[in-house]
Tab-separated table of C-alpha atoms and ligand atoms in Angstrom:
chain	number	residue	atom	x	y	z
A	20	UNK	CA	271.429	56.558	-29.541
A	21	UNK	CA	269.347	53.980	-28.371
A	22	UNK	CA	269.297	53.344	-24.917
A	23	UNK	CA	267.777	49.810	-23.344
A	24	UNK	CA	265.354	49.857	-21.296
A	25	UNK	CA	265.952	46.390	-19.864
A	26	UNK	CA	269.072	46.443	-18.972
A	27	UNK	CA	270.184	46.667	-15.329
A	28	UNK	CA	272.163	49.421	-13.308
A	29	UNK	CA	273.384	50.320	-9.302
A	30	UNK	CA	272.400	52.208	-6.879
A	31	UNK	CA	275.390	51.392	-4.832
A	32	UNK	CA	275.306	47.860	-3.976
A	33	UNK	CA	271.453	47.829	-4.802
A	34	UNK	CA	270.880	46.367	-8.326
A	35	UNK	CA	267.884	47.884	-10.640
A	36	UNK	CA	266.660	45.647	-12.826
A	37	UNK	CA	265.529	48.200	-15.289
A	38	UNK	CA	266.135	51.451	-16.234
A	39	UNK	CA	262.355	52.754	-14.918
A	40	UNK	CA	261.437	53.620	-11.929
A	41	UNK	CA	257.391	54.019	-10.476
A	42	UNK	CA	257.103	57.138	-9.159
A	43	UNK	CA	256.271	58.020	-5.248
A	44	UNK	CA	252.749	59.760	-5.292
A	45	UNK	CA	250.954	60.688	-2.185
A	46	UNK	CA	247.204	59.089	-2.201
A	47	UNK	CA	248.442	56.649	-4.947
A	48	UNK	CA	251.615	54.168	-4.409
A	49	UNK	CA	249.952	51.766	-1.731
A	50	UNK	CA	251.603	48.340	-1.487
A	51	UNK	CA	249.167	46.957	-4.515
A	52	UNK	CA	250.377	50.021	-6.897
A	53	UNK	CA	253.934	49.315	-6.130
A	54	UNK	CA	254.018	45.508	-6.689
A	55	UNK	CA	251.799	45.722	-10.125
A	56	UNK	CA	254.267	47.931	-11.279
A	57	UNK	CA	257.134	45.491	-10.684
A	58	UNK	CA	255.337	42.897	-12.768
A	59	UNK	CA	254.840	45.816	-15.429
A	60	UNK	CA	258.379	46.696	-15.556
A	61	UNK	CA	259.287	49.224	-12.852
A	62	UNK	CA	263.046	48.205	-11.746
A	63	UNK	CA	262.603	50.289	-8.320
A	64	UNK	CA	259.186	51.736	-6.998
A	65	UNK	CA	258.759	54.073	-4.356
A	66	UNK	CA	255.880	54.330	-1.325
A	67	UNK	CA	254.392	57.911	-1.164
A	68	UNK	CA	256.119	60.525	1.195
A	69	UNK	CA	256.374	59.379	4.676
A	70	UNK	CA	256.209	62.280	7.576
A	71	UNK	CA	259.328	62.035	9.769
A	72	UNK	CA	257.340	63.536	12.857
A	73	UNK	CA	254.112	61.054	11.800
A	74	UNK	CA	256.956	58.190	12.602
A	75	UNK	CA	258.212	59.780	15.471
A	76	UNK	CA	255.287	59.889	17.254
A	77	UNK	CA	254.319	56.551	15.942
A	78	UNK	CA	250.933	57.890	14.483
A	79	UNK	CA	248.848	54.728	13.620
A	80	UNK	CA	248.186	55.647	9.799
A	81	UNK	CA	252.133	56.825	9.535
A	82	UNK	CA	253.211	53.471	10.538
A	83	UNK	CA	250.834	52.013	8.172
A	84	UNK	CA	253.035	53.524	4.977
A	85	UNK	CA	255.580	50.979	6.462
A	86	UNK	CA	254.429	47.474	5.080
A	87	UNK	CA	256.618	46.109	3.010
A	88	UNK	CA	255.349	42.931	0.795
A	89	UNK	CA	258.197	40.297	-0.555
A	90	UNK	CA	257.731	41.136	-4.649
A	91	UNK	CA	258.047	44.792	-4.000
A	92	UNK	CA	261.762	44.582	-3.665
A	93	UNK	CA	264.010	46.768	-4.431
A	94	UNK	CA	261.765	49.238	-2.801
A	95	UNK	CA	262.887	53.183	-1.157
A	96	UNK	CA	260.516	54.512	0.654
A	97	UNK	CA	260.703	58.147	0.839
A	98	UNK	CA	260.704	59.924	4.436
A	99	UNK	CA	260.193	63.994	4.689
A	100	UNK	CA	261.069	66.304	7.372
A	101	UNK	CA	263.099	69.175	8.619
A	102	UNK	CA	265.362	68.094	11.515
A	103	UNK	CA	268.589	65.685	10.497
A	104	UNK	CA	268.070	63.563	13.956
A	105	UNK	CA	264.453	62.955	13.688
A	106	UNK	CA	265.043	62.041	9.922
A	107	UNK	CA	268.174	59.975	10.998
A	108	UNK	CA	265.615	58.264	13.196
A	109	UNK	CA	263.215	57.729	10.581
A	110	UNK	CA	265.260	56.050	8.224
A	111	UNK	CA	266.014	53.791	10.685
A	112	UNK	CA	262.583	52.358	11.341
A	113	UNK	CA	261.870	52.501	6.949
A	114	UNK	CA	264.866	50.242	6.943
A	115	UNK	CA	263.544	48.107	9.684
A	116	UNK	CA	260.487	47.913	7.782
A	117	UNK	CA	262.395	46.326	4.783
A	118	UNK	CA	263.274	49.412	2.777
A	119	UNK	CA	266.364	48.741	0.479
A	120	UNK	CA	266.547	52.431	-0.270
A	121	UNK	CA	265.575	55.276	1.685
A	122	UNK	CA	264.198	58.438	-0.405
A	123	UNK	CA	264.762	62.011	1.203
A	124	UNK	CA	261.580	64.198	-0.300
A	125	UNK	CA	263.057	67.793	-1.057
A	126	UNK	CA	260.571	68.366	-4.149
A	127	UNK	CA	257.042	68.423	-1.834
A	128	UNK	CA	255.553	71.914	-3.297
A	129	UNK	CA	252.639	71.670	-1.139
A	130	UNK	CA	252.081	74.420	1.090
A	131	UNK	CA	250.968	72.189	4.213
A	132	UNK	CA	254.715	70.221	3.932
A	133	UNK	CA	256.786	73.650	2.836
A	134	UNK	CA	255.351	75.789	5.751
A	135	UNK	CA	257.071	73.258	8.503
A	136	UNK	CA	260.757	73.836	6.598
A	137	UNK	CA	260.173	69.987	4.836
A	138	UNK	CA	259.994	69.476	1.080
A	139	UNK	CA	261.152	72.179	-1.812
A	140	UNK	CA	261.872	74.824	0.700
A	141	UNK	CA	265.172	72.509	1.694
A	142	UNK	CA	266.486	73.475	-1.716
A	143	UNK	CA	266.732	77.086	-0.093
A	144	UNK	CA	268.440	75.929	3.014
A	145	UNK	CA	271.096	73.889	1.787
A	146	UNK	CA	272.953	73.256	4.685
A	147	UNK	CA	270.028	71.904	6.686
A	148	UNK	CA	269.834	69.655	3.402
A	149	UNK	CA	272.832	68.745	3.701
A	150	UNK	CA	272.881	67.638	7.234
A	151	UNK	CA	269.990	66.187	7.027
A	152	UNK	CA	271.330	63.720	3.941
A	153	UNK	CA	274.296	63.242	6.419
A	154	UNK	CA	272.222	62.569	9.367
A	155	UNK	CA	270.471	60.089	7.407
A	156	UNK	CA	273.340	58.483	5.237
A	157	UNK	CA	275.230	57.599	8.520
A	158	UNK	CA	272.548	55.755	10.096
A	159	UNK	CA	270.387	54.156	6.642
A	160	UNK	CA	272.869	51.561	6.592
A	161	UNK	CA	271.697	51.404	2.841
A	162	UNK	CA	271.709	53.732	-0.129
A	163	UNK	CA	270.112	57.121	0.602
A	164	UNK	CA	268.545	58.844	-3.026
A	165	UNK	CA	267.281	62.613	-2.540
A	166	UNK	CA	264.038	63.833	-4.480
A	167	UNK	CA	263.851	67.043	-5.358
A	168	UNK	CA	262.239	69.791	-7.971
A	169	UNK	CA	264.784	72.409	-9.777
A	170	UNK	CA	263.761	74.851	-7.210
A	171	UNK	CA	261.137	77.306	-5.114
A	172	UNK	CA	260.909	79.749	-7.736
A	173	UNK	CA	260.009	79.485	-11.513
A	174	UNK	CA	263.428	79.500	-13.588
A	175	UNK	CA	265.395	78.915	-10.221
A	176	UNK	CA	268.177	76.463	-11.280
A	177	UNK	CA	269.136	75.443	-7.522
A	178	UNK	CA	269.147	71.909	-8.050
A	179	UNK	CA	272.491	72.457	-9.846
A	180	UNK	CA	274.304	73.769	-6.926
A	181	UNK	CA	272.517	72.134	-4.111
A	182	UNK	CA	272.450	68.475	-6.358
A	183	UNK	CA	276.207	68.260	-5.897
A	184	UNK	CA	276.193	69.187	-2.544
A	185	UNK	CA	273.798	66.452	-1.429
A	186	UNK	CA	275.959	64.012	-2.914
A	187	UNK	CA	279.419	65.176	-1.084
A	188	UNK	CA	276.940	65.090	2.006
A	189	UNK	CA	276.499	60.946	0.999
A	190	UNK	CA	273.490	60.535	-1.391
A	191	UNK	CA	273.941	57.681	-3.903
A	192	UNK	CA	271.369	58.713	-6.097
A	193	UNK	CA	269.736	61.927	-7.375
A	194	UNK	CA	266.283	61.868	-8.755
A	195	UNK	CA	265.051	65.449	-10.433
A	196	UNK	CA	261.720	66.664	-11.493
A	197	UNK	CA	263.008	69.664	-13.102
A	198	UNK	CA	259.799	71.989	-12.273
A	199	UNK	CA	259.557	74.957	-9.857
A	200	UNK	CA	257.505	74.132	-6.901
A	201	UNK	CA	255.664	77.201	-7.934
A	202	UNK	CA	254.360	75.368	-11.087
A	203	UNK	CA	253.310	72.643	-8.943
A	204	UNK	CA	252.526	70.409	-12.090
A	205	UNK	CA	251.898	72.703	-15.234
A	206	UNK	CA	253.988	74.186	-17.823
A	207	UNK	CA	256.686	71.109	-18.417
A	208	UNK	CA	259.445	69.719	-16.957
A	209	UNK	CA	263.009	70.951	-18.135
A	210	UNK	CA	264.859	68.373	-18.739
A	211	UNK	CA	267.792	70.245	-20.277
A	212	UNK	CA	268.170	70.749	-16.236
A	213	UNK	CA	268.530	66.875	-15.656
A	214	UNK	CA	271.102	67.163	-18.333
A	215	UNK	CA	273.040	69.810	-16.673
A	216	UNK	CA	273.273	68.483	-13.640
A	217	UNK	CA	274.477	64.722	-14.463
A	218	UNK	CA	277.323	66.468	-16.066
A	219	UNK	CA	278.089	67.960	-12.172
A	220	UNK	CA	277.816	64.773	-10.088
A	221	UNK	CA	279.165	61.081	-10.667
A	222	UNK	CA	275.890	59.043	-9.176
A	223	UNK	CA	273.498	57.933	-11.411
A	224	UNK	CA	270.291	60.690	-11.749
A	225	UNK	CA	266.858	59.385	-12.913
A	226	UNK	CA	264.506	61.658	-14.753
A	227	UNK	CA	261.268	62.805	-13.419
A	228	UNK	CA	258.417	64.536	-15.577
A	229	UNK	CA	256.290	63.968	-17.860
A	230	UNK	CA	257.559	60.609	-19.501
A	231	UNK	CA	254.328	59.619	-21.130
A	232	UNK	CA	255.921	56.604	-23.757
A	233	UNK	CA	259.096	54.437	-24.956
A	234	UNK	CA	259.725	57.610	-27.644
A	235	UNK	CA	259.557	59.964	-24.527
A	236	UNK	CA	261.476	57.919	-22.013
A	237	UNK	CA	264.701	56.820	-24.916
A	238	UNK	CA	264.974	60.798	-25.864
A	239	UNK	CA	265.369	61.954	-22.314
A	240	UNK	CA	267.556	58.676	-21.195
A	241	UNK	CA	269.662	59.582	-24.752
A	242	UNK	CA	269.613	63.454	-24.482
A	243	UNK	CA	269.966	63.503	-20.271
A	244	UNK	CA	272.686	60.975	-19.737
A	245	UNK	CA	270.152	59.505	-17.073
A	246	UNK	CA	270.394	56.171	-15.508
A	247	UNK	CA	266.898	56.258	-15.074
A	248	UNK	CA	263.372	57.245	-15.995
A	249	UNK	CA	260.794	57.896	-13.317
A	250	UNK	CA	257.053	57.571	-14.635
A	251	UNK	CA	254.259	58.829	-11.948
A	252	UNK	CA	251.264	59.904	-13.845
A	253	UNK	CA	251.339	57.924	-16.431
A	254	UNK	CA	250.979	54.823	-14.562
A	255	UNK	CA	248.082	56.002	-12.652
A	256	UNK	CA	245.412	52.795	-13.510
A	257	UNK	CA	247.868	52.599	-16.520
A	258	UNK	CA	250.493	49.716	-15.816
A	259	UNK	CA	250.139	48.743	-19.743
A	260	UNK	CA	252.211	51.800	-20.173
A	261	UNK	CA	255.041	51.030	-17.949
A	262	UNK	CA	255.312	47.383	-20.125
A	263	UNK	CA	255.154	49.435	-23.201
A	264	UNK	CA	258.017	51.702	-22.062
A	265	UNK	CA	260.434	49.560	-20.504
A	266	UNK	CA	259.488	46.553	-23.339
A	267	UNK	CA	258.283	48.099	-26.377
A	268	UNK	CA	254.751	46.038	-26.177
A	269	UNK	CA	252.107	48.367	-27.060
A	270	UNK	CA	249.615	45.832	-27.239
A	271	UNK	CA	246.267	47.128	-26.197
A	272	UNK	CA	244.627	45.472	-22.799
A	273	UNK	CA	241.880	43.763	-23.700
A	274	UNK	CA	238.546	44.329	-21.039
A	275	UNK	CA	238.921	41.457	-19.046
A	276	UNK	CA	242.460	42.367	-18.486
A	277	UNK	CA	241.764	45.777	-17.533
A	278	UNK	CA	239.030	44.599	-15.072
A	279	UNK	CA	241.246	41.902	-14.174
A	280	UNK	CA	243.691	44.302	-12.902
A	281	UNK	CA	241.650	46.754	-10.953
A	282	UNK	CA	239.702	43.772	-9.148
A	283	UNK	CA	243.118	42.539	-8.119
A	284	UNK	CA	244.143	45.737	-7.091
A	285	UNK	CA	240.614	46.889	-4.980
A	286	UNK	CA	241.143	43.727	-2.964
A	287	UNK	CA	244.835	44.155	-2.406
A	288	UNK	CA	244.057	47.718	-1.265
A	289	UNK	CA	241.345	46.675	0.787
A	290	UNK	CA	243.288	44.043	2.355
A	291	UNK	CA	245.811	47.376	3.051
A	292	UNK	CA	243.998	49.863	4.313
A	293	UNK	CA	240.928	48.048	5.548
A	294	UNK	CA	237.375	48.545	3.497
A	295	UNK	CA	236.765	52.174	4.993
A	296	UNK	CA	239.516	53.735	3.838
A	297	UNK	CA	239.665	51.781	0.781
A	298	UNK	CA	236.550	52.466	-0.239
A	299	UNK	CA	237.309	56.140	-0.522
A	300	UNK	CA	240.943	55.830	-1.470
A	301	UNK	CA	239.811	53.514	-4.941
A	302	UNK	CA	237.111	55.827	-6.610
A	303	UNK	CA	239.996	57.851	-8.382
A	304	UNK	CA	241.088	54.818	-9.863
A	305	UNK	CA	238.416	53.573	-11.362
A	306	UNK	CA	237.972	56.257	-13.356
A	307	UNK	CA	241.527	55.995	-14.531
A	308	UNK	CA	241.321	52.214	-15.557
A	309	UNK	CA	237.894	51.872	-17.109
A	310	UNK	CA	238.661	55.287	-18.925
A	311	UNK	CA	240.685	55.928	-22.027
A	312	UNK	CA	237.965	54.112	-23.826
A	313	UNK	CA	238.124	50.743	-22.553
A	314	UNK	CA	234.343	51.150	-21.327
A	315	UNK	CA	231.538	52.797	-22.394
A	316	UNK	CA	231.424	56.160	-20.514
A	317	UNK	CA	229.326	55.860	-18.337
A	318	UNK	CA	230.512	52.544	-16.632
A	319	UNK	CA	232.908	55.053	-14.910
A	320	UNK	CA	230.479	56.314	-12.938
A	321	UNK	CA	228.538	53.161	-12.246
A	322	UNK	CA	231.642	52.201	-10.106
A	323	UNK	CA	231.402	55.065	-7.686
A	324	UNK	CA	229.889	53.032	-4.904
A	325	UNK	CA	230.726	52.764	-1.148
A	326	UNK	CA	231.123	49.078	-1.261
A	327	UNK	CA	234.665	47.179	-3.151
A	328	UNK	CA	232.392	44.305	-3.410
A	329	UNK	CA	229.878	45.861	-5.255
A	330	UNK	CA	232.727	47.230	-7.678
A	331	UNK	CA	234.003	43.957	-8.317
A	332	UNK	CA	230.307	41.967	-9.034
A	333	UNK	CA	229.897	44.994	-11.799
A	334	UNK	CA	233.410	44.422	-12.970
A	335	UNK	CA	232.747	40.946	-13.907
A	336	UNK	CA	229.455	41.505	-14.764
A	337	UNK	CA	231.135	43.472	-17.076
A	338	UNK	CA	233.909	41.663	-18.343
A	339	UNK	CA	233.181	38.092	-17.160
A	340	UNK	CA	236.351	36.601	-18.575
A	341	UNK	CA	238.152	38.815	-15.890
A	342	UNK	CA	237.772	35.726	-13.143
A	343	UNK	CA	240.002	33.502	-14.779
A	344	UNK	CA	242.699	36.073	-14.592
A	345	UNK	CA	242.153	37.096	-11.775
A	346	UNK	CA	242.678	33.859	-10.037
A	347	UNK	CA	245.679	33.608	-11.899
A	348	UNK	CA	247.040	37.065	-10.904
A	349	UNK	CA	246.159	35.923	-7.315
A	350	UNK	CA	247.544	33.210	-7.010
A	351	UNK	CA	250.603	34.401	-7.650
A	352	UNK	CA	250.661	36.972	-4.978
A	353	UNK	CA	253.004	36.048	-1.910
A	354	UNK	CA	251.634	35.386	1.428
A	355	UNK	CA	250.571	38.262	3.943
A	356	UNK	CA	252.131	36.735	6.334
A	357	UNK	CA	255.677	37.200	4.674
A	358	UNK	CA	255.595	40.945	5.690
A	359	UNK	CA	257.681	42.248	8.173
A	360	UNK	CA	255.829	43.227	11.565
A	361	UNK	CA	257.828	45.650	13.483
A	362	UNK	CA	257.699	45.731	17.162
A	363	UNK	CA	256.889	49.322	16.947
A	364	UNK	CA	253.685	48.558	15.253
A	365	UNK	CA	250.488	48.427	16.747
A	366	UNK	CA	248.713	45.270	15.821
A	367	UNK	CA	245.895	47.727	14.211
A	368	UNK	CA	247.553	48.640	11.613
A	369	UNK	CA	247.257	44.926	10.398
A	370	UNK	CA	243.409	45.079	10.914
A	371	UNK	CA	243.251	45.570	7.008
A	372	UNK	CA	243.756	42.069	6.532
B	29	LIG	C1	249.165	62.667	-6.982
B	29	LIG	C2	250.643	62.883	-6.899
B	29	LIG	C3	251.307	62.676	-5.694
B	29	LIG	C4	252.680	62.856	-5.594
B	29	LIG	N1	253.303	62.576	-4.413
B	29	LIG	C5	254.658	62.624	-4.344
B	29	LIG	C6	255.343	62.192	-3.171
B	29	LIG	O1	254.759	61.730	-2.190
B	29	LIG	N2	256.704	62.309	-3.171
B	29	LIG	C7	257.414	62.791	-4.244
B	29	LIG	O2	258.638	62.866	-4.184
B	29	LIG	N3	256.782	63.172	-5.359
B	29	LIG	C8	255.438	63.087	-5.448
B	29	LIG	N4	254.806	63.419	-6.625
B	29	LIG	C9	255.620	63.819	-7.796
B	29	LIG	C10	255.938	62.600	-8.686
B	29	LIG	O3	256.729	61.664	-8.012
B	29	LIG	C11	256.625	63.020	-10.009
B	29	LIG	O4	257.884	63.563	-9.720
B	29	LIG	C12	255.811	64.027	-10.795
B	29	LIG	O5	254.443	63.652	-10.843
B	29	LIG	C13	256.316	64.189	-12.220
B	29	LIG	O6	256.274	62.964	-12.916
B	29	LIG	P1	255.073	62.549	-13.941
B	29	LIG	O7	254.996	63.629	-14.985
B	29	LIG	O8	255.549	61.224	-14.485
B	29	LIG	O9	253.826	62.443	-13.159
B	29	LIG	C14	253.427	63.276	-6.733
B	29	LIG	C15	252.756	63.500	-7.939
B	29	LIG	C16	251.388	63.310	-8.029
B	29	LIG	C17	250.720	63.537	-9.361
């Protein structure tokens, strides 16, 4: 069975225009990796996990996570945590912020979110899972999708009892990345799991793990009875791949393209998190765009320098038809001053630009 990528589905009253969605990754989907993958394809993308407590106290770089651009929408952002009020709470300030979706994170393996009772270890304590999903559902005021692995332990099959819990408790959507937390990110995902548990609930499920291409993503979508893909790693300084999944065009990006992109995207992030940060926060992706060899080798680590600007003048140096595109690509970007300012949020958190 063939199943379309391009054809449009519901998360309640929220309409998808495709059947992909970008995956949340911590250190990864900023505001510039979100809306690229909307022009690629993605029919929902995700910001990274957003602490609960961070919001609570109104922690300056929490906050931050909570700017919201026009062309990202529909966008979730994804909220973790381990009390149902404070969570409750937190969803309503992502919502303020301009989330259409809000994204509960029970699939966090990492030890530094599992020790405080957020993440995976929910899928062990299903009734504080489930009150937190109510908590959250009665105050969102819009869809509320739940994240989660297949459970703590290798082989554990929780999801499928805790999945349809979560949605009596008022989640509209499931997403499952059907790994232990204990294999963190090796071995593969089991998607025979995603398959088992769309059979148990009647909300649409998308499929996390390891959905690499178009072959990939129409096997699980016709095997799983999905709604929905969810591509993270493949995307990374890859949005070619989202086109070719969602349209079929494999066309190769040509090096002005590529460059084009990842200028585009420096100065969006830097405009985000400020030059610092961004600084920092970019090295990892050059490596990801320039490699898969689109440059020479060592042009990878020519670009690990402390200044964007720097990166961009040996970009075009590089690839000197990248300007023209790039002024197109910009152009087309909506104002700044579109985004939503919350009261709550200190005036610093703009200093990014
Ligand atoms: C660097 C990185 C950060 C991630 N951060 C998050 C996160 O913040 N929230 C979440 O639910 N999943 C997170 N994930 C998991 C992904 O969303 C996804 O489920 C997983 O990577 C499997 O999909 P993939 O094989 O397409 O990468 C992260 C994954 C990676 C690689």
């Amino acid at each position: 069975m063939q199943v379309d990528l391009r054809q449009s589905w519901w998360i309640r009253e929220v309409e998808i225009p495709t059947r992909l969605v970008l995956a949340p990754m911590a250190g990864v989907s900023v505001q510039a990796f979100r809306r690229q993958g909307r022009r690629y394809g993605a029919g929902l993308v995700c910001s990274e996990m957003v602490s609960c407590a961070g919001l609570e106290h109104k922690n300056e770089r929490t906050l931050g996570y909570l700017r919201v651009a026009r062309d990202e929408h529909p966008l979730a952002i994804q909220i973790f945590g381990s009390e149902p009020q404070v969570m409750a709470e937190a969803a309503r300030m992502v919502v303020a912020a301009g989330a259409d979706i809000v994204d509960i994170n029970f699939g966090c393996p990492v030890r530094k979110v599992t020790k405080t009772g957020a993440g995976a270890t929910l899928l062990e304590d299903p009734d504080r899972a489930c009150a937190i999903v109510e908590a959250v559902a009665g105050t969102a005021g819009v869809p509320v999708s739940v994240k989660m692995r297949r459970g703590l332990e290798n082989g554990s099959r929780a999801c499928l009892t805790v999945g349809p819990r979560l949605v009596e408790a008022g989640a509209a959507t499931l997403t499952l990345h059907p790994r232990s937390a204990r294999q963190m990110y090796t071995g593969e995902a089991d998607h025979s799991l995603t398959a088992e548990l769309v059979e148990r609930v009647d909300v649409p499920v998308i499929a996390s793990g390891d959905i690499t291409s178009r072959a990939r993503a129409q096997t699980v979508l016709a095997t799983t009875g999905a709604a929905a893909v969810m591509v993270g790693r493949g995307a990374q300084g890859n949005p070619w791949a989202l086109r070719e999944i969602v349209a079929g065009d494999a066309t190769e990006p040509s090096r002005e393209e590529v460059a084009a992109e990842l200028i585009v995207f420096a100065r969006e992030t830097v405009r985000e998190l400020g030059e610092r940060r961004a600084a920092g926060f970019l090295k990892k992706f050059y490596g990801w765009y320039v490699g898969r060899g689109r440059f020479p080798k060592p042009f990878k680590q020519e670009l690990q320098l402390e200044s964007t600007d720097e990166v961009v003048r040996r970009l075009l140096a590089a690839a000197p038809g990248a300007a023209e595109i790039v002024e197109e690509l910009e152009s087309e970007l909506p104002d700044p001053a579109d985004e939503i300012l919350l009261d709550s949020m200190p005036i610093s958190i703009y200093g990014g630009g």
